[in-house]
Amino acid sequence: MWGLVPLFWPLLKPAGAGEILAHRMVWSLAFVAVALLVVRRWKWAGELLRSPRRLALVTVAAAVITVNWGVYIWAVNSGHVVEASLGYFINPLVTIAMGVLLLKERLRPVQWVAVGVGFTAVVVLTVGYGHPPWISLCLAFSFAVYGLVKKKVNLGGVESLAAETAIQFLPALGYLLWLSSRGEATFGTEGAGHAALLAATGVVTALPLVCFGAAAIRVPLSTLGLLQYMAPVFQFLLGVLYFGEAMPPERWAGFALVWLALVLLTADALRFTRRSAARLAADGRAAGRTVATGATVPAEAATAHATATASAGAAAEGEPVGPSGTDGARNSRL
């Protein structure tokens, strides 16, 4: 669904990017509020309001995703679909770089190579465009910051979207009323069909998120991570094949380098995951044999055995099992 979103935003013209963005905020809140009322999941709201730190982080997330949404809508409706897709291709590389710079994470050699290749791609694309690919960089950095903040907030996808759009709601509604007072609003002046499409921005925003949450508990995380690359792939193909955007040789070279970096990252992540799983399983079996014989269990082996048991139990109940215990930072994208 996310990969096909570029087909939707042009349907909202003659509304400008600012008006579309404001409607997206207002109608997204309406949609997720109804969804949460149906499932009666409001306990998190009281907990959030009692935590000033988490509330401040949600405010930061709302501000950052506002920039991300606004730039993306403007880019698509201004004929920059390919450059917008590049932003989500390089997002994993930006996220890794932020992990090193802000969280002092240590990279494996292949990850360093991938980041270097990605940086080279940006240089090549800067030469090709005649200026830095600022749309791509803005989308990549804003979404990377958004993911970092959401990781610290630790809210579910729908709940997080509800909290963020609740913060966005009053400024967005105020902007729409201001547009209307100036006679520049298109809602209600371009026909019922146009008004319905603007209202549908809430569904377009929230429905893919709900589907992603459902998939996250049914599909292995490694598979889910690979499938998330499909969104920018579809966006890129739409930009080139449907919207007919130009792709001179230097842009092909830059994109090829980005894709090479992503192949390196993906292969390294899969190899690391398999090795970690094999090591954990081996430690768990060793601990199990030791417990069965009644011998003393070393602390490291006991911990590994407990972790393996907990992971197996979570998998059996359909919960995602991963290093962070979350479904990643793909919520509320595009």
mmCIF file of C-alpha atoms in Angstrom:
data_model
loop_
_atom_site.group_PDB
_atom_site.id
_atom_site.type_symbol
_atom_site.label_atom_id
_atom_site.label_comp_id
_atom_site.label_asym_id
_atom_site.label_seq_id
_atom_site.Cartn_x
_atom_site.Cartn_y
_atom_site.Cartn_z
ATOM 1 C CA MET A 1 0.000 0.000 0.000
ATOM 2 C CA TRP A 2 2.742 2.473 0.911
ATOM 3 C CA GLY A 3 4.388 1.884 -2.454
ATOM 4 C CA LEU A 4 1.228 2.974 -4.294
ATOM 5 C CA VAL A 5 0.614 6.155 -2.270
ATOM 6 C CA PRO A 6 2.193 8.401 -4.980
ATOM 7 C CA LEU A 7 -0.856 7.609 -7.118
ATOM 8 C CA PHE A 8 -3.168 9.147 -4.508
ATOM 9 C CA TRP A 9 -1.707 12.580 -3.751
ATOM 10 C CA PRO A 10 -2.085 13.979 -7.318
ATOM 11 C CA LEU A 11 -5.811 13.186 -7.124
ATOM 12 C CA LEU A 12 -6.124 15.893 -4.461
ATOM 13 C CA LYS A 13 -5.146 18.763 -6.732
ATOM 14 C CA PRO A 14 -5.880 21.673 -6.922
ATOM 15 C CA ALA A 15 -5.330 21.525 -3.151
ATOM 16 C CA GLY A 16 -1.799 22.562 -2.267
ATOM 17 C CA ALA A 17 0.620 20.477 -0.238
ATOM 18 C CA GLY A 18 -0.071 22.479 2.919
ATOM 19 C CA GLU A 19 -3.822 21.972 2.722
ATOM 20 C CA ILE A 20 -3.430 18.263 1.945
ATOM 21 C CA LEU A 21 -1.059 17.887 4.905
ATOM 22 C CA ALA A 22 -3.489 19.616 7.276
ATOM 23 C CA HIS A 23 -6.371 17.427 6.130
ATOM 24 C CA ARG A 24 -4.190 14.359 6.558
ATOM 25 C CA MET A 25 -3.567 15.272 10.189
ATOM 26 C CA VAL A 26 -7.212 16.035 10.978
ATOM 27 C CA TRP A 27 -8.758 13.021 9.264
ATOM 28 C CA SER A 28 -6.057 10.613 10.488
ATOM 29 C CA LEU A 29 -6.946 11.503 14.068
ATOM 30 C CA ALA A 30 -10.632 10.956 13.318
ATOM 31 C CA PHE A 31 -9.959 7.544 11.766
ATOM 32 C CA VAL A 32 -7.665 6.193 14.510
ATOM 33 C CA ALA A 33 -9.913 7.614 17.256
ATOM 34 C CA VAL A 34 -12.850 5.630 15.883
ATOM 35 C CA ALA A 35 -10.650 2.529 15.564
ATOM 36 C CA LEU A 36 -9.468 2.830 19.166
ATOM 37 C CA LEU A 37 -13.026 3.366 20.381
ATOM 38 C CA VAL A 38 -14.108 0.185 18.630
ATOM 39 C CA VAL A 39 -11.339 -1.904 20.218
ATOM 40 C CA ARG A 40 -11.511 0.040 23.527
ATOM 41 C CA ARG A 41 -7.794 0.691 23.764
ATOM 42 C CA TRP A 42 -7.404 3.948 25.672
ATOM 43 C CA LYS A 43 -5.431 2.916 28.752
ATOM 44 C CA TRP A 44 -2.189 4.056 27.104
ATOM 45 C CA ALA A 45 -3.485 7.660 26.856
ATOM 46 C CA GLY A 46 -3.673 8.128 30.625
ATOM 47 C CA GLU A 47 -0.220 6.610 31.079
ATOM 48 C CA LEU A 48 1.179 8.933 28.404
ATOM 49 C CA LEU A 49 -0.358 12.048 29.966
ATOM 50 C CA ARG A 50 1.178 11.120 33.322
ATOM 51 C CA SER A 51 4.659 10.927 31.773
ATOM 52 C CA PRO A 52 5.921 14.413 30.769
ATOM 53 C CA ARG A 53 9.087 12.946 29.218
ATOM 54 C CA ARG A 54 7.209 10.571 26.920
ATOM 55 C CA LEU A 55 4.713 13.297 26.067
ATOM 56 C CA ALA A 56 7.574 15.595 25.079
ATOM 57 C CA LEU A 57 9.042 12.852 22.886
ATOM 58 C CA VAL A 58 5.660 12.324 21.188
ATOM 59 C CA THR A 59 5.579 16.072 20.492
ATOM 60 C CA VAL A 60 9.005 15.849 18.872
ATOM 61 C CA ALA A 61 7.845 12.840 16.845
ATOM 62 C CA ALA A 62 4.756 14.764 15.712
ATOM 63 C CA ALA A 63 6.885 17.710 14.591
ATOM 64 C CA VAL A 64 9.352 15.516 12.693
ATOM 65 C CA ILE A 65 6.689 13.434 10.943
ATOM 66 C CA THR A 66 4.936 16.676 9.971
ATOM 67 C CA VAL A 67 8.075 17.681 8.067
ATOM 68 C CA ASN A 68 8.327 14.200 6.539
ATOM 69 C CA TRP A 69 4.696 14.100 5.405
ATOM 70 C CA GLY A 70 4.767 17.663 4.064
ATOM 71 C CA VAL A 71 7.942 17.213 2.037
ATOM 72 C CA TYR A 72 6.739 13.903 0.630
ATOM 73 C CA ILE A 73 3.356 15.261 -0.485
ATOM 74 C CA TRP A 74 5.001 18.303 -2.055
ATOM 75 C CA ALA A 75 7.633 16.160 -3.792
ATOM 76 C CA VAL A 76 5.086 13.785 -5.340
ATOM 77 C CA ASN A 77 2.792 16.578 -6.542
ATOM 78 C CA SER A 78 5.749 18.554 -7.891
ATOM 79 C CA GLY A 79 7.143 15.759 -10.053
ATOM 80 C CA HIS A 80 9.889 14.428 -7.758
ATOM 81 C CA VAL A 81 8.637 10.896 -7.082
ATOM 82 C CA VAL A 82 11.998 9.284 -7.941
ATOM 83 C CA GLU A 83 13.922 11.565 -5.609
ATOM 84 C CA ALA A 84 11.348 10.926 -2.870
ATOM 85 C CA SER A 85 11.791 7.162 -3.290
ATOM 86 C CA LEU A 86 15.546 7.639 -2.899
ATOM 87 C CA GLY A 87 14.901 9.100 0.558
ATOM 88 C CA TYR A 88 13.425 5.823 1.767
ATOM 89 C CA PHE A 89 16.141 3.794 0.055
ATOM 90 C CA ILE A 90 18.877 5.630 1.964
ATOM 91 C CA ASN A 91 16.915 5.802 5.222
ATOM 92 C CA PRO A 92 18.520 2.592 6.628
ATOM 93 C CA LEU A 93 21.968 4.046 5.942
ATOM 94 C CA VAL A 94 21.078 7.307 7.686
ATOM 95 C CA THR A 95 19.642 5.368 10.632
ATOM 96 C CA ILE A 96 22.907 3.419 10.974
ATOM 97 C CA ALA A 97 24.952 6.626 10.796
ATOM 98 C CA MET A 98 22.798 8.187 13.528
ATOM 99 C CA GLY A 99 23.267 5.087 15.651
ATOM 100 C CA VAL A 100 27.031 5.538 15.443
ATOM 101 C CA LEU A 101 27.033 9.301 16.029
ATOM 102 C CA LEU A 102 24.297 9.599 18.671
ATOM 103 C CA LEU A 103 24.123 6.197 20.353
ATOM 104 C CA LYS A 104 27.822 5.289 19.988
ATOM 105 C CA GLU A 105 26.918 1.976 18.368
ATOM 106 C CA ARG A 106 29.703 -0.104 16.859
ATOM 107 C CA LEU A 107 29.389 -1.252 13.262
ATOM 108 C CA ARG A 108 30.516 -4.469 11.675
ATOM 109 C CA PRO A 109 32.960 -4.107 8.747
ATOM 110 C CA VAL A 110 30.305 -4.757 6.102
ATOM 111 C CA GLN A 111 28.109 -2.049 7.625
ATOM 112 C CA TRP A 112 30.963 0.441 7.369
ATOM 113 C CA VAL A 113 31.414 -0.485 3.707
ATOM 114 C CA ALA A 114 27.676 -0.023 3.082
ATOM 115 C CA VAL A 115 27.672 3.417 4.712
ATOM 116 C CA GLY A 116 30.705 4.400 2.631
ATOM 117 C CA VAL A 117 29.012 3.233 -0.568
ATOM 118 C CA GLY A 118 25.870 5.153 0.399
ATOM 119 C CA PHE A 119 27.873 8.335 0.985
ATOM 120 C CA THR A 120 29.513 7.899 -2.414
ATOM 121 C CA ALA A 121 26.036 7.537 -3.946
ATOM 122 C CA VAL A 122 24.960 10.868 -2.461
ATOM 123 C CA VAL A 123 28.062 12.528 -3.931
ATOM 124 C CA VAL A 124 27.350 11.027 -7.371
ATOM 125 C CA LEU A 125 23.723 12.151 -7.211
ATOM 126 C CA THR A 126 24.771 15.638 -6.094
ATOM 127 C CA VAL A 127 26.917 15.908 -9.217
ATOM 128 C CA GLY A 128 24.076 14.525 -11.345
ATOM 129 C CA TYR A 129 21.398 16.866 -9.972
ATOM 130 C CA GLY A 130 23.721 19.847 -9.793
ATOM 131 C CA HIS A 131 22.818 20.173 -6.114
ATOM 132 C CA PRO A 132 22.441 17.811 -3.148
ATOM 133 C CA PRO A 133 19.317 15.608 -3.342
ATOM 134 C CA TRP A 134 17.746 17.652 -0.557
ATOM 135 C CA ILE A 135 14.297 16.045 -0.885
ATOM 136 C CA SER A 136 15.820 12.591 -0.380
ATOM 137 C CA LEU A 137 18.037 13.739 2.466
ATOM 138 C CA CYS A 138 15.191 15.577 4.210
ATOM 139 C CA LEU A 139 12.922 12.515 4.003
ATOM 140 C CA ALA A 140 15.680 10.134 5.117
ATOM 141 C CA PHE A 141 16.873 12.222 8.059
ATOM 142 C CA SER A 142 13.389 13.199 9.257
ATOM 143 C CA PHE A 143 12.247 9.584 9.189
ATOM 144 C CA ALA A 144 15.429 8.381 10.908
ATOM 145 C CA VAL A 145 14.909 10.912 13.714
ATOM 146 C CA TYR A 146 11.265 9.900 13.897
ATOM 147 C CA GLY A 147 12.242 6.254 14.284
ATOM 148 C CA LEU A 148 14.771 7.082 17.001
ATOM 149 C CA VAL A 149 12.191 9.066 18.988
ATOM 150 C CA LYS A 150 9.482 6.420 18.583
ATOM 151 C CA LYS A 151 11.855 3.779 19.883
ATOM 152 C CA LYS A 152 12.201 5.755 23.106
ATOM 153 C CA VAL A 153 8.448 6.433 23.409
ATOM 154 C CA ASN A 154 7.597 2.727 22.994
ATOM 155 C CA LEU A 155 3.979 3.056 21.858
ATOM 156 C CA GLY A 156 2.122 0.806 19.443
ATOM 157 C CA GLY A 157 1.723 1.973 15.861
ATOM 158 C CA VAL A 158 -1.947 2.995 15.996
ATOM 159 C CA GLU A 159 -1.621 4.461 19.510
ATOM 160 C CA SER A 160 1.431 6.439 18.451
ATOM 161 C CA LEU A 161 -0.351 7.781 15.372
ATOM 162 C CA ALA A 162 -3.295 8.797 17.562
ATOM 163 C CA ALA A 163 -1.033 10.655 20.002
ATOM 164 C CA GLU A 164 0.928 12.406 17.250
ATOM 165 C CA THR A 165 -2.131 13.497 15.274
ATOM 166 C CA ALA A 166 -3.796 14.693 18.487
ATOM 167 C CA ILE A 167 -0.863 17.089 18.885
ATOM 168 C CA GLN A 168 -1.054 18.069 15.209
ATOM 169 C CA PHE A 169 -4.840 18.507 15.243
ATOM 170 C CA LEU A 170 -5.291 22.061 16.555
ATOM 171 C CA PRO A 171 -2.559 23.670 14.404
ATOM 172 C CA ALA A 172 -3.860 21.765 11.360
ATOM 173 C CA LEU A 173 -7.482 22.748 12.012
ATOM 174 C CA GLY A 174 -6.452 26.348 12.600
ATOM 175 C CA TYR A 175 -4.582 26.389 9.274
ATOM 176 C CA LEU A 176 -7.613 24.987 7.433
ATOM 177 C CA LEU A 177 -9.902 27.597 9.003
ATOM 178 C CA TRP A 178 -7.432 30.325 8.030
ATOM 179 C CA LEU A 179 -7.375 29.067 4.438
ATOM 180 C CA SER A 180 -11.159 29.038 4.397
ATOM 181 C CA SER A 181 -11.365 32.605 5.720
ATOM 182 C CA ARG A 182 -9.136 33.730 2.851
ATOM 183 C CA GLY A 183 -11.197 31.858 0.286
ATOM 184 C CA GLU A 184 -8.236 29.618 -0.601
ATOM 185 C CA ALA A 185 -9.525 26.306 0.773
ATOM 186 C CA THR A 186 -10.588 23.684 -1.771
ATOM 187 C CA PHE A 187 -12.576 21.556 0.682
ATOM 188 C CA GLY A 188 -16.238 22.139 -0.113
ATOM 189 C CA THR A 189 -15.519 24.326 -3.150
ATOM 190 C CA GLU A 190 -14.355 21.655 -5.612
ATOM 191 C CA GLY A 191 -17.286 19.292 -5.271
ATOM 192 C CA ALA A 192 -18.246 16.380 -3.053
ATOM 193 C CA GLY A 193 -15.787 14.017 -4.723
ATOM 194 C CA HIS A 194 -12.833 16.251 -3.928
ATOM 195 C CA ALA A 195 -13.996 16.672 -0.323
ATOM 196 C CA ALA A 196 -14.316 12.890 0.020
ATOM 197 C CA LEU A 197 -10.795 12.395 -1.306
ATOM 198 C CA LEU A 198 -9.407 14.888 1.212
ATOM 199 C CA ALA A 199 -11.257 13.066 3.999
ATOM 200 C CA ALA A 200 -9.829 9.785 2.704
ATOM 201 C CA THR A 201 -6.321 10.951 3.608
ATOM 202 C CA GLY A 202 -7.033 9.602 7.084
ATOM 203 C CA VAL A 203 -7.758 6.144 5.709
ATOM 204 C CA VAL A 204 -4.741 6.267 3.375
ATOM 205 C CA THR A 205 -2.533 7.111 6.360
ATOM 206 C CA ALA A 206 -3.903 4.716 8.965
ATOM 207 C CA LEU A 207 -5.024 1.638 7.008
ATOM 208 C CA PRO A 208 -1.522 0.589 5.823
ATOM 209 C CA LEU A 209 -0.318 1.056 9.401
ATOM 210 C CA VAL A 210 -3.026 -1.254 10.746
ATOM 211 C CA CYS A 211 -2.180 -3.855 8.094
ATOM 212 C CA PHE A 212 1.516 -3.550 8.931
ATOM 213 C CA GLY A 213 0.774 -4.142 12.609
ATOM 214 C CA ALA A 214 -1.232 -7.250 11.735
ATOM 215 C CA ALA A 215 1.563 -8.543 9.502
ATOM 216 C CA ALA A 216 4.211 -7.891 12.161
ATOM 217 C CA ILE A 217 2.772 -10.619 14.411
ATOM 218 C CA ARG A 218 2.372 -13.152 11.607
ATOM 219 C CA VAL A 219 5.446 -12.714 9.412
ATOM 220 C CA PRO A 220 9.066 -13.312 10.518
ATOM 221 C CA LEU A 221 10.869 -10.043 11.174
ATOM 222 C CA SER A 222 13.572 -10.803 8.616
ATOM 223 C CA THR A 223 10.924 -11.278 5.930
ATOM 224 C CA LEU A 224 9.046 -8.193 7.092
ATOM 225 C CA GLY A 225 12.218 -6.119 6.861
ATOM 226 C CA LEU A 226 12.863 -7.246 3.295
ATOM 227 C CA LEU A 227 9.254 -6.584 2.287
ATOM 228 C CA GLN A 228 9.557 -3.000 3.503
ATOM 229 C CA TYR A 229 12.000 -2.340 0.668
ATOM 230 C CA MET A 230 9.077 -2.930 -1.700
ATOM 231 C CA ALA A 231 7.577 0.496 -0.917
ATOM 232 C CA PRO A 232 10.459 2.594 -2.319
ATOM 233 C CA VAL A 233 10.853 0.088 -5.174
ATOM 234 C CA PHE A 234 7.236 0.640 -6.213
ATOM 235 C CA GLN A 235 7.639 4.397 -5.786
ATOM 236 C CA PHE A 236 10.736 4.386 -7.966
ATOM 237 C CA LEU A 237 9.013 2.330 -10.677
ATOM 238 C CA LEU A 238 5.988 4.635 -10.598
ATOM 239 C CA GLY A 239 8.227 7.680 -10.918
ATOM 240 C CA VAL A 240 10.071 6.293 -13.944
ATOM 241 C CA LEU A 241 7.365 4.284 -15.727
ATOM 242 C CA TYR A 242 4.105 6.025 -14.801
ATOM 243 C CA PHE A 243 5.055 9.643 -14.137
ATOM 244 C CA GLY A 244 7.821 9.586 -16.762
ATOM 245 C CA GLU A 245 10.510 11.286 -14.691
ATOM 246 C CA ALA A 246 13.946 11.589 -16.265
ATOM 247 C CA MET A 247 16.726 9.179 -15.268
ATOM 248 C CA PRO A 248 20.013 10.294 -16.846
ATOM 249 C CA PRO A 249 23.078 7.991 -16.535
ATOM 250 C CA GLU A 250 24.474 9.741 -13.446
ATOM 251 C CA ARG A 251 21.222 9.162 -11.553
ATOM 252 C CA TRP A 252 21.217 5.500 -12.535
ATOM 253 C CA ALA A 253 24.805 5.310 -11.226
ATOM 254 C CA GLY A 254 23.804 6.934 -7.924
ATOM 255 C CA PHE A 255 20.790 4.663 -7.467
ATOM 256 C CA ALA A 256 22.902 1.623 -8.351
ATOM 257 C CA LEU A 257 25.341 2.518 -5.562
ATOM 258 C CA VAL A 258 22.455 2.941 -3.090
ATOM 259 C CA TRP A 259 21.053 -0.456 -4.077
ATOM 260 C CA LEU A 260 24.503 -2.019 -3.688
ATOM 261 C CA ALA A 261 24.752 -0.578 -0.177
ATOM 262 C CA LEU A 262 21.323 -2.002 0.694
ATOM 263 C CA VAL A 263 22.283 -5.440 -0.651
ATOM 264 C CA LEU A 264 25.393 -5.382 1.558
ATOM 265 C CA LEU A 265 23.356 -4.314 4.602
ATOM 266 C CA THR A 266 20.663 -6.914 4.026
ATOM 267 C CA ALA A 267 23.091 -9.777 3.456
ATOM 268 C CA ASP A 268 25.084 -8.827 6.541
ATOM 269 C CA ALA A 269 21.939 -8.542 8.685
ATOM 270 C CA LEU A 270 20.647 -11.940 7.552
ATOM 271 C CA ARG A 271 24.022 -13.588 8.188
ATOM 272 C CA PHE A 272 24.308 -11.992 11.624
ATOM 273 C CA THR A 273 20.739 -13.008 12.545
ATOM 274 C CA ARG A 274 21.299 -16.628 11.517
ATOM 275 C CA ARG A 275 24.574 -16.856 13.430
ATOM 276 C CA SER A 276 23.010 -15.325 16.536
ATOM 277 C CA ALA A 277 20.052 -17.708 16.362
ATOM 278 C CA ALA A 278 22.329 -20.721 15.898
ATOM 279 C CA ARG A 279 24.542 -19.649 18.810
ATOM 280 C CA LEU A 280 21.527 -19.049 21.045
ATOM 281 C CA ALA A 281 20.048 -22.428 20.168
ATOM 282 C CA ALA A 282 23.363 -24.179 20.857
ATOM 283 C CA ASP A 283 23.730 -22.449 24.227
ATOM 284 C CA GLY A 284 20.148 -23.347 25.080
ATOM 285 C CA ARG A 285 20.701 -27.035 24.283
ATOM 286 C CA ALA A 286 23.899 -27.070 26.321
ATOM 287 C CA ALA A 287 22.146 -25.477 29.283
ATOM 288 C CA GLY A 288 19.273 -27.936 28.950
ATOM 289 C CA ARG A 289 21.608 -30.929 29.032
ATOM 290 C CA THR A 290 23.399 -29.502 32.062
ATOM 291 C CA VAL A 291 20.113 -28.927 33.918
ATOM 292 C CA ALA A 292 18.958 -32.447 33.062
ATOM 293 C CA THR A 293 22.088 -33.967 34.621
ATOM 294 C CA GLY A 294 21.686 -31.880 37.761
ATOM 295 C CA ALA A 295 25.073 -30.204 37.338
ATOM 296 C CA THR A 296 25.769 -26.571 38.174
ATOM 297 C CA VAL A 297 24.692 -24.221 35.409
ATOM 298 C CA PRO A 298 27.062 -21.350 34.552
ATOM 299 C CA ALA A 299 25.361 -17.953 34.649
ATOM 300 C CA GLU A 300 25.930 -17.294 30.934
ATOM 301 C CA ALA A 301 24.397 -20.618 29.894
ATOM 302 C CA ALA A 302 21.432 -20.185 32.201
ATOM 303 C CA THR A 303 20.767 -16.737 30.780
ATOM 304 C CA ALA A 304 20.966 -18.052 27.221
ATOM 305 C CA HIS A 305 18.608 -20.895 28.099
ATOM 306 C CA ALA A 306 16.101 -18.512 29.625
ATOM 307 C CA THR A 307 16.307 -16.164 26.643
ATOM 308 C CA ALA A 308 15.809 -19.010 24.187
ATOM 309 C CA THR A 309 12.796 -20.239 26.139
ATOM 310 C CA ALA A 310 11.258 -16.769 26.298
ATOM 311 C CA SER A 311 11.825 -16.195 22.591
ATOM 312 C CA ALA A 312 10.276 -19.518 21.710
ATOM 313 C CA GLY A 313 7.270 -18.743 23.879
ATOM 314 C CA ALA A 314 6.792 -15.336 22.269
ATOM 315 C CA ALA A 315 7.030 -16.839 18.809
ATOM 316 C CA ALA A 316 4.476 -19.483 19.727
ATOM 317 C CA GLU A 317 2.048 -16.757 20.816
ATOM 318 C CA GLY A 318 2.544 -14.856 17.558
ATOM 319 C CA GLU A 319 4.563 -11.967 19.006
ATOM 320 C CA PRO A 320 7.430 -10.449 17.021
ATOM 321 C CA VAL A 321 10.786 -11.465 18.367
ATOM 322 C CA GLY A 322 13.676 -9.132 17.699
ATOM 323 C CA PRO A 323 16.547 -7.302 19.352
ATOM 324 C CA SER A 324 14.368 -4.389 20.373
ATOM 325 C CA GLY A 325 11.040 -6.165 20.684
ATOM 326 C CA THR A 326 9.409 -3.649 18.321
ATOM 327 C CA ASP A 327 8.239 -3.669 14.748
ATOM 328 C CA GLY A 328 10.804 -1.117 13.707
ATOM 329 C CA ALA A 329 10.388 2.506 12.752
ATOM 330 C CA ARG A 330 8.113 2.074 9.754
ATOM 331 C CA ASN A 331 4.989 3.344 11.402
ATOM 332 C CA SER A 332 3.252 6.438 9.976
ATOM 333 C CA ARG A 333 5.534 6.610 6.972
ATOM 334 C CA LEU A 334 4.797 8.462 3.723
#
